[in-house]
mmCIF file of C-alpha atoms in Angstrom:
data_model
loop_
_atom_site.group_PDB
_atom_site.id
_atom_site.type_symbol
_atom_site.label_atom_id
_atom_site.label_comp_id
_atom_site.label_asym_id
_atom_site.label_seq_id
_atom_site.Cartn_x
_atom_site.Cartn_y
_atom_site.Cartn_z
ATOM 1 C CA GLN A 7 57.611 -140.002 -236.371
ATOM 2 C CA PRO A 8 57.021 -139.549 -232.647
ATOM 3 C CA GLN A 9 59.565 -140.666 -230.102
ATOM 4 C CA LEU A 10 57.112 -142.811 -228.143
ATOM 5 C CA VAL A 11 53.906 -144.389 -229.404
ATOM 6 C CA GLU A 12 51.366 -145.850 -226.982
ATOM 7 C CA SER A 13 48.549 -148.257 -227.722
ATOM 8 C CA GLY A 14 46.178 -150.584 -225.915
ATOM 9 C CA GLY A 15 43.891 -148.217 -224.067
ATOM 10 C CA GLY A 16 40.142 -148.645 -224.052
ATOM 11 C CA SER A 17 37.047 -149.165 -221.944
ATOM 12 C CA VAL A 18 36.532 -152.114 -219.623
ATOM 13 C CA GLN A 19 34.326 -153.157 -216.744
ATOM 14 C CA ALA A 20 35.691 -153.140 -213.225
ATOM 15 C CA GLY A 21 37.668 -156.305 -212.607
ATOM 16 C CA GLY A 22 38.784 -156.499 -216.214
ATOM 17 C CA SER A 23 42.238 -156.303 -217.742
ATOM 18 C CA LEU A 24 44.071 -154.227 -220.304
ATOM 19 C CA ARG A 25 47.599 -154.276 -221.650
ATOM 20 C CA LEU A 26 49.223 -151.016 -222.667
ATOM 21 C CA SER A 27 52.148 -150.973 -225.065
ATOM 22 C CA CYS A 28 54.714 -148.282 -225.759
ATOM 23 C CA LYS A 29 57.098 -148.423 -228.687
ATOM 24 C CA ALA A 30 60.155 -146.255 -229.243
ATOM 25 C CA PRO A 31 60.497 -146.471 -233.026
ATOM 26 C CA ARG A 32 63.191 -143.834 -233.321
ATOM 27 C CA ASN A 33 65.495 -145.329 -230.715
ATOM 28 C CA ILE A 34 68.475 -147.416 -231.612
ATOM 29 C CA LEU A 35 69.003 -150.380 -229.326
ATOM 30 C CA SER A 36 72.023 -148.894 -227.567
ATOM 31 C CA VAL A 37 69.883 -145.914 -226.568
ATOM 32 C CA PHE A 38 66.738 -147.785 -225.591
ATOM 33 C CA SER A 39 68.257 -150.605 -223.548
ATOM 34 C CA PRO A 40 69.821 -148.522 -220.760
ATOM 35 C CA SER A 41 67.043 -145.938 -220.615
ATOM 36 C CA ASP A 42 64.567 -145.746 -217.760
ATOM 37 C CA MET A 43 60.979 -146.273 -218.867
ATOM 38 C CA ALA A 44 57.813 -145.538 -216.967
ATOM 39 C CA TRP A 45 54.059 -145.258 -217.164
ATOM 40 C CA TYR A 46 52.311 -142.245 -215.688
ATOM 41 C CA ARG A 47 48.623 -141.455 -215.574
ATOM 42 C CA GLN A 48 46.488 -138.374 -215.234
ATOM 43 C CA PRO A 49 42.981 -138.918 -213.873
ATOM 44 C CA PRO A 50 40.316 -136.338 -214.789
ATOM 45 C CA GLY A 51 40.890 -133.118 -212.905
ATOM 46 C CA LYS A 52 44.018 -134.408 -211.170
ATOM 47 C CA GLU A 53 47.779 -134.158 -211.535
ATOM 48 C CA ARG A 54 49.865 -136.622 -213.464
ATOM 49 C CA GLU A 55 51.229 -139.417 -211.248
ATOM 50 C CA LEU A 56 53.739 -142.212 -211.570
ATOM 51 C CA VAL A 57 52.177 -145.638 -212.002
ATOM 52 C CA ALA A 58 55.191 -147.890 -212.592
ATOM 53 C CA SER A 59 58.773 -147.657 -213.753
ATOM 54 C CA ILE A 60 61.396 -150.057 -215.063
ATOM 55 C CA ARG A 61 65.017 -149.102 -215.219
ATOM 56 C CA GLY A 62 67.670 -150.212 -217.660
ATOM 57 C CA ASP A 63 68.737 -152.903 -215.180
ATOM 58 C CA ARG A 64 65.071 -154.074 -215.164
ATOM 59 C CA SER A 65 64.462 -153.077 -211.559
ATOM 60 C CA THR A 66 60.866 -151.974 -211.096
ATOM 61 C CA ASN A 67 58.886 -149.629 -208.930
ATOM 62 C CA TYR A 68 55.115 -149.323 -208.482
ATOM 63 C CA ALA A 69 52.693 -146.868 -206.980
ATOM 64 C CA ASP A 70 51.080 -148.334 -203.875
ATOM 65 C CA SER A 71 47.664 -148.084 -205.497
ATOM 66 C CA VAL A 72 48.593 -150.547 -208.270
ATOM 67 C CA LYS A 73 50.915 -152.978 -206.498
ATOM 68 C CA GLY A 74 49.825 -156.557 -207.034
ATOM 69 C CA ARG A 75 47.527 -155.591 -209.920
ATOM 70 C CA PHE A 76 49.800 -153.976 -212.528
ATOM 71 C CA THR A 77 53.029 -155.323 -214.034
ATOM 72 C CA ILE A 78 55.528 -153.339 -216.061
ATOM 73 C CA SER A 79 57.905 -155.114 -218.419
ATOM 74 C CA ARG A 80 60.163 -154.332 -221.346
ATOM 75 C CA ASP A 81 61.434 -156.047 -224.477
ATOM 76 C CA ASN A 82 64.614 -154.275 -225.474
ATOM 77 C CA GLY A 83 64.904 -156.150 -228.758
ATOM 78 C CA LYS A 84 61.533 -154.762 -229.849
ATOM 79 C CA LYS A 85 62.093 -151.400 -228.133
ATOM 80 C CA MET A 86 58.826 -151.898 -226.290
ATOM 81 C CA VAL A 87 57.506 -151.347 -222.791
ATOM 82 C CA TYR A 88 54.295 -152.886 -221.531
ATOM 83 C CA LEU A 89 51.904 -152.310 -218.662
ATOM 84 C CA GLN A 90 49.689 -155.266 -217.843
ATOM 85 C CA MET A 91 46.738 -154.025 -215.800
ATOM 86 C CA ASN A 92 44.565 -156.557 -214.003
ATOM 87 C CA SER A 93 41.689 -156.212 -211.553
ATOM 88 C CA LEU A 94 40.999 -152.743 -212.878
ATOM 89 C CA LYS A 95 39.029 -150.333 -210.725
ATOM 90 C CA PRO A 96 37.046 -147.222 -211.669
ATOM 91 C CA GLU A 97 39.726 -145.132 -209.965
ATOM 92 C CA ASP A 98 42.230 -146.396 -212.546
ATOM 93 C CA THR A 99 40.398 -144.313 -215.143
ATOM 94 C CA ALA A 100 42.916 -141.870 -216.597
ATOM 95 C CA VAL A 101 45.013 -140.946 -219.579
ATOM 96 C CA TYR A 102 48.117 -143.118 -219.417
ATOM 97 C CA TYR A 103 51.430 -141.765 -220.676
ATOM 98 C CA CYS A 104 54.642 -143.556 -221.561
ATOM 99 C CA ASN A 105 57.816 -141.845 -220.381
ATOM 100 C CA GLN A 106 61.448 -142.356 -221.283
ATOM 101 C CA VAL A 107 64.523 -140.921 -219.602
ATOM 102 C CA GLN A 108 67.596 -141.631 -221.667
ATOM 103 C CA GLN A 109 71.069 -141.998 -220.189
ATOM 104 C CA ASN A 110 71.932 -138.430 -221.203
ATOM 105 C CA GLY A 111 68.942 -137.172 -219.202
ATOM 106 C CA VAL A 112 66.759 -136.295 -222.156
ATOM 107 C CA THR A 113 63.111 -137.054 -221.387
ATOM 108 C CA TYR A 114 60.325 -137.972 -223.783
ATOM 109 C CA TRP A 115 56.587 -138.425 -223.370
ATOM 110 C CA GLY A 116 54.084 -140.287 -225.461
ATOM 111 C CA GLN A 117 50.831 -138.760 -226.624
ATOM 112 C CA GLY A 118 48.759 -140.639 -224.049
ATOM 113 C CA THR A 119 46.128 -143.347 -224.261
ATOM 114 C CA GLN A 120 42.753 -143.279 -222.514
ATOM 115 C CA VAL A 121 41.773 -146.006 -220.068
ATOM 116 C CA THR A 122 38.203 -145.978 -218.800
ATOM 117 C CA VAL A 123 36.983 -148.438 -216.177
ATOM 118 C CA ALA A 124 33.245 -148.648 -215.661
ATOM 119 C CA SER A 125 31.791 -149.707 -212.318
#
């Protein structure tokens, strides 16, 4: 069973919305709750970049390109992290990856989920 499992990707028209989900099925609550979680993306032909992060204390950080459009949140009881993406643009097209950095520094990546925004 993988460490992180993403879902929710797909194809939408510009201006539409998608909600990505990331579950950490192998985590116990005491591991998941304090861990830092993030969403990264890798557009075609480009490097992977940070989209949004949420720390164990629930503080958040966003890339300038998504501020005001994307919202990251977490549900520790369900061991889930979400990325609500609104007002999507063609330049948001990418493979989106869930990332976890546990308190001991160990880092995990999900398998990625494709988001395609048509103009």
